[in-house]
PDB file of C-alpha atoms in Angstrom:
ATOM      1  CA  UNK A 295       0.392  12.785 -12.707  1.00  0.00           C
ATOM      2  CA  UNK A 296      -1.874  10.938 -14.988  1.00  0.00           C
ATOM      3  CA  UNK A 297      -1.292  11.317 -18.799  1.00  0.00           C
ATOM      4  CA  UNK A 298      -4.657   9.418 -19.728  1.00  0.00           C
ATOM      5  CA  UNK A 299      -4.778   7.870 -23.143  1.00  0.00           C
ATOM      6  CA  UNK A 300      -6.787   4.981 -23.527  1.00  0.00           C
ATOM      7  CA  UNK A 301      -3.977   2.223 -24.259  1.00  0.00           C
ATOM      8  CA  UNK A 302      -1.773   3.180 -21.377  1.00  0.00           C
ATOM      9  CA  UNK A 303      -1.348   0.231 -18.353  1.00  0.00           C
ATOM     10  CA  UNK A 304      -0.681   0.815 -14.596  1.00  0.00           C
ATOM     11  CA  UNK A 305       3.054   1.864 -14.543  1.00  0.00           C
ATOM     12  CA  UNK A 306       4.247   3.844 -11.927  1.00  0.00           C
ATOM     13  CA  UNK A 307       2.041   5.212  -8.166  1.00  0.00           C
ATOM     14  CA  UNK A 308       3.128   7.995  -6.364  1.00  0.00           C
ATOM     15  CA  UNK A 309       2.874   7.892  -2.550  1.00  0.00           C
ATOM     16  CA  UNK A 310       1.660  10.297  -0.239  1.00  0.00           C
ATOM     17  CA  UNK A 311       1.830  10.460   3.770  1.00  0.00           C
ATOM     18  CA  UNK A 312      -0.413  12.766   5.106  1.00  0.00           C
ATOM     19  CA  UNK A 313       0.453  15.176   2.196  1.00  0.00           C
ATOM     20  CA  UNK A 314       4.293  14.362   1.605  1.00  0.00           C
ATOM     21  CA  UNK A 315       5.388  12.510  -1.292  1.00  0.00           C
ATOM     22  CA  UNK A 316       7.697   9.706  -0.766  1.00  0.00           C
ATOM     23  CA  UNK A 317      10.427   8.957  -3.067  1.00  0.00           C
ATOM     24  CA  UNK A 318       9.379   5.300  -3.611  1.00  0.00           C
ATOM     25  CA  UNK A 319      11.350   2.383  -5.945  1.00  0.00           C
ATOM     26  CA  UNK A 320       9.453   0.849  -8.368  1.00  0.00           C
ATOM     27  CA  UNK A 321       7.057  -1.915  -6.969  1.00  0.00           C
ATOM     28  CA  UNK A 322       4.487  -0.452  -4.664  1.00  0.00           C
ATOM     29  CA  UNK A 323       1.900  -3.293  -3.745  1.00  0.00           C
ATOM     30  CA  UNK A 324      -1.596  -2.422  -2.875  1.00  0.00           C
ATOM     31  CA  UNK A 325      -3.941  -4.930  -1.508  1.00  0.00           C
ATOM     32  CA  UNK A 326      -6.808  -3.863  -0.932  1.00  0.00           C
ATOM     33  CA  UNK A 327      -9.199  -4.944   2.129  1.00  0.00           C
ATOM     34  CA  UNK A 328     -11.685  -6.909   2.469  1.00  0.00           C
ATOM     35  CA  UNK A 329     -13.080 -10.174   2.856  1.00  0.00           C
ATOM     36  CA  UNK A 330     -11.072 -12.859   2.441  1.00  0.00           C
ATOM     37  CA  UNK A 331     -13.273 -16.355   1.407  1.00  0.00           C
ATOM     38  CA  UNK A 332     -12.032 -19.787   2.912  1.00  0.00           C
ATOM     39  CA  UNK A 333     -13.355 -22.831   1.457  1.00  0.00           C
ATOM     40  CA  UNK A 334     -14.911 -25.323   3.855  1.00  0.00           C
ATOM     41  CA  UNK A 335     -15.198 -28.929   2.307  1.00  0.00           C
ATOM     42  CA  UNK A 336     -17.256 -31.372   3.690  1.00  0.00           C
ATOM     43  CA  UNK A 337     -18.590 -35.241   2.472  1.00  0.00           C
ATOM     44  CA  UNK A 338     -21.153 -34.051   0.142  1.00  0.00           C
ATOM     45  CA  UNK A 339     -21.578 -29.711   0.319  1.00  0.00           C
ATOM     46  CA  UNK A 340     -19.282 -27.033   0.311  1.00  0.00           C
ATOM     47  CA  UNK A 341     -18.905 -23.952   1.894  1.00  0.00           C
ATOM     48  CA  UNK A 342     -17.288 -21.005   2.799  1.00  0.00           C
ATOM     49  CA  UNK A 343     -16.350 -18.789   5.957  1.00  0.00           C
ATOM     50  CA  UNK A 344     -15.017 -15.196   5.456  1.00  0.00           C
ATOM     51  CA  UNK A 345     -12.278 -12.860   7.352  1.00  0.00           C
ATOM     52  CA  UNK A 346     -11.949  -9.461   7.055  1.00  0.00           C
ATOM     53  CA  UNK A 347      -8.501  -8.320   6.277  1.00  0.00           C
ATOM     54  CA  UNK A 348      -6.788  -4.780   6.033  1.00  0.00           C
ATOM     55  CA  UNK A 349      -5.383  -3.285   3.051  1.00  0.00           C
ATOM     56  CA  UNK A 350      -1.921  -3.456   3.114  1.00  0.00           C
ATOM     57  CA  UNK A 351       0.618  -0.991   0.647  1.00  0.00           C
ATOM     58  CA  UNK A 352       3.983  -2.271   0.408  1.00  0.00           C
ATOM     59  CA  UNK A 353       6.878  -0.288  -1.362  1.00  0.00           C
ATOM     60  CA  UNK A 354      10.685   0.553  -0.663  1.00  0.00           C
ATOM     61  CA  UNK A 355      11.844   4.301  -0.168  1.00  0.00           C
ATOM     62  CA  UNK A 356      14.829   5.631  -1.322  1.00  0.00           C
ATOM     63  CA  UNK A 357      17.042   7.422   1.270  1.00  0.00           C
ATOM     64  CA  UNK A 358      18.634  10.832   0.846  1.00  0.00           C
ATOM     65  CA  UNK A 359      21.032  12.725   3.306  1.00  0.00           C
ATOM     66  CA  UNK A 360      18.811  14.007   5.728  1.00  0.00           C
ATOM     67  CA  UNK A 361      16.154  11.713   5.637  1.00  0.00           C
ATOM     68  CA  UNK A 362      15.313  10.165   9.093  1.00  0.00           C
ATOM     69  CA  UNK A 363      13.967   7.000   8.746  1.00  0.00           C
ATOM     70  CA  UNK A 364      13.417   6.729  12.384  1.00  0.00           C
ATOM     71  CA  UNK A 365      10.146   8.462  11.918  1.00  0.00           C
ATOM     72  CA  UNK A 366       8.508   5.645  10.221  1.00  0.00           C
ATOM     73  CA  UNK A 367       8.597   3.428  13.774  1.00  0.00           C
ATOM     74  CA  UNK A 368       4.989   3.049  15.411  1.00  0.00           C
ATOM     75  CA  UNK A 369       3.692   5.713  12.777  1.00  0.00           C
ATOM     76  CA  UNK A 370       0.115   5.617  13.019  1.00  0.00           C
ATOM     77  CA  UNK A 371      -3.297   7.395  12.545  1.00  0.00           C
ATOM     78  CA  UNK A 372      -1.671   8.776   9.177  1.00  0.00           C
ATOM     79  CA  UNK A 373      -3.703   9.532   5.967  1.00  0.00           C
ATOM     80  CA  UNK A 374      -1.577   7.658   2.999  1.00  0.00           C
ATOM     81  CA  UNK A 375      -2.627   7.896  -0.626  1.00  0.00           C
ATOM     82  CA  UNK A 376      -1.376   5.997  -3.616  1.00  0.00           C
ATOM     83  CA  UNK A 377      -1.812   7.494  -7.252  1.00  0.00           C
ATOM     84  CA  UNK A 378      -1.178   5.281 -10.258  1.00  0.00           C
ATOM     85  CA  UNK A 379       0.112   7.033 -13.333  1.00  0.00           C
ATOM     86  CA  UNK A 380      -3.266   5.930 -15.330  1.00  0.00           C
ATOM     87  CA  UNK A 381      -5.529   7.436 -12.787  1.00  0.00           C
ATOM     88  CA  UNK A 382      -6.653   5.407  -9.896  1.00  0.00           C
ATOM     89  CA  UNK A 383      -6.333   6.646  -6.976  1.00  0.00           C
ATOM     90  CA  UNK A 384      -7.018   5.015  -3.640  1.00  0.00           C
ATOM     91  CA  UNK A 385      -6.780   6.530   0.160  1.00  0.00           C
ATOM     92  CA  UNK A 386      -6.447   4.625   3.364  1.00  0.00           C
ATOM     93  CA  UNK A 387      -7.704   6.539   6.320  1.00  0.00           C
ATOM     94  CA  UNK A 388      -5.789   6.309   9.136  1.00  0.00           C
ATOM     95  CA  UNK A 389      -3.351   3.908   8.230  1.00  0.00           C
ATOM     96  CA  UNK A 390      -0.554   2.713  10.439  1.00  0.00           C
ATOM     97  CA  UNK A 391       3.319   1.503   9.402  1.00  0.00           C
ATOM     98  CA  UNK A 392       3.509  -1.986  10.485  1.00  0.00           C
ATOM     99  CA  UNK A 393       6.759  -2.914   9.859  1.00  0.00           C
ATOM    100  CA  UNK A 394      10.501  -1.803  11.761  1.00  0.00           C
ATOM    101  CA  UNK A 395      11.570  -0.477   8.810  1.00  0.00           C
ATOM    102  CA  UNK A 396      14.914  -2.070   7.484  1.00  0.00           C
ATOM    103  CA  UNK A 397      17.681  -0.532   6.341  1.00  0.00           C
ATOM    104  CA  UNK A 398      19.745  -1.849   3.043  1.00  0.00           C
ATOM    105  CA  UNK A 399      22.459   0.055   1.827  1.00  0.00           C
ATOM    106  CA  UNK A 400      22.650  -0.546  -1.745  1.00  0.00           C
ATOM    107  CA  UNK A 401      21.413   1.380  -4.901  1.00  0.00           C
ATOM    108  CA  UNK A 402      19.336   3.918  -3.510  1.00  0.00           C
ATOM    109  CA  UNK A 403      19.591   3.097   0.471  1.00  0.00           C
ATOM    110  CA  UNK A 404      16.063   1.241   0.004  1.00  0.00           C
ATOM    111  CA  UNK A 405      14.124   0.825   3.188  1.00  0.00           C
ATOM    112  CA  UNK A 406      10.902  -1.201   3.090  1.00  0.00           C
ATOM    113  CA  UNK A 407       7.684   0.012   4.342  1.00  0.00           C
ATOM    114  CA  UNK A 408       4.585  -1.477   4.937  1.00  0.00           C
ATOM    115  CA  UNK A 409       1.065   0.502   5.715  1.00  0.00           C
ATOM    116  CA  UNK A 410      -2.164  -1.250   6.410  1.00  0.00           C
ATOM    117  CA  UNK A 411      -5.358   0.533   7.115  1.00  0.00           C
ATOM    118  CA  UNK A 412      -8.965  -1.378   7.793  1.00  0.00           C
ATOM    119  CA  UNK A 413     -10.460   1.536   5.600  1.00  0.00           C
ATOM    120  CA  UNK A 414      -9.094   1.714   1.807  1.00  0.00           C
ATOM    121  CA  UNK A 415     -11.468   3.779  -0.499  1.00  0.00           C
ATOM    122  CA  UNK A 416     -11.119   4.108  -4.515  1.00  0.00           C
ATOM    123  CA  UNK A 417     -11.341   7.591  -5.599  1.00  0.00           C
ATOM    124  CA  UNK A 418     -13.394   8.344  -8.024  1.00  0.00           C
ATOM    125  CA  UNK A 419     -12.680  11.700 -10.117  1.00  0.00           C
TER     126      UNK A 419
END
């Protein structure tokens, strides 16, 4: 997928469920986990406290005939990997689909998925 020359920006990703490619819209979101800092603020120091959060991929799906959404509910365990059309490419391990997926029907029958995984790893080619 990637055509690497050395101007080109993050475009497009391509998403994978355990080996399927999804036909995604443009906009897939990846945030990756982590900790997240909180600022504490007090008379005369600051500080900070932490919380771990999961990585979370958001993206629409087109539908098709055929296509059976339904199988998105309560999906868990799953291996999902997002590939950006300059390279990156990052796995969550098992990764679970934590929204009811909705249903829109307008161009391209978008539905709106949303996998988070505690475990999101760069890979590095």
């Amino acid at each position: 997928m990637a055509d690497l020359c050395g101007d080109r920006v993050l475009g497009k990703a391509r998403v994978t469920v355990d080996g399927e490619v999804l036909r995604t819209e443009k906009g897939v979101t990846l945030t990756l986990a982590g900790d997240e800092l909180k600022e504490v603020e007090g008379d005369y120091e600051s500080g900070f406290t932490s919380e771990f959060k999961a990585a979370e991929l958001d993206f629409n799906i087109m539908v098709k005939p055929g296509d059976s959404v339904q199988r998105f509910v309560g999906m868990c365990g799953v291996t999902v990997v997002v590939e950006y059309d300059t390279g990156q490419r990052y796995i969550l391990s098992e990764a679970r689909q934590n929204s009811r997926p909705k249903i829109t029907g307008k161009d391209g029958g978008q539905v709106g998925l949303k996998f988070t995984s505690n475990r999101c790893e760069e890979i590095i080619a």
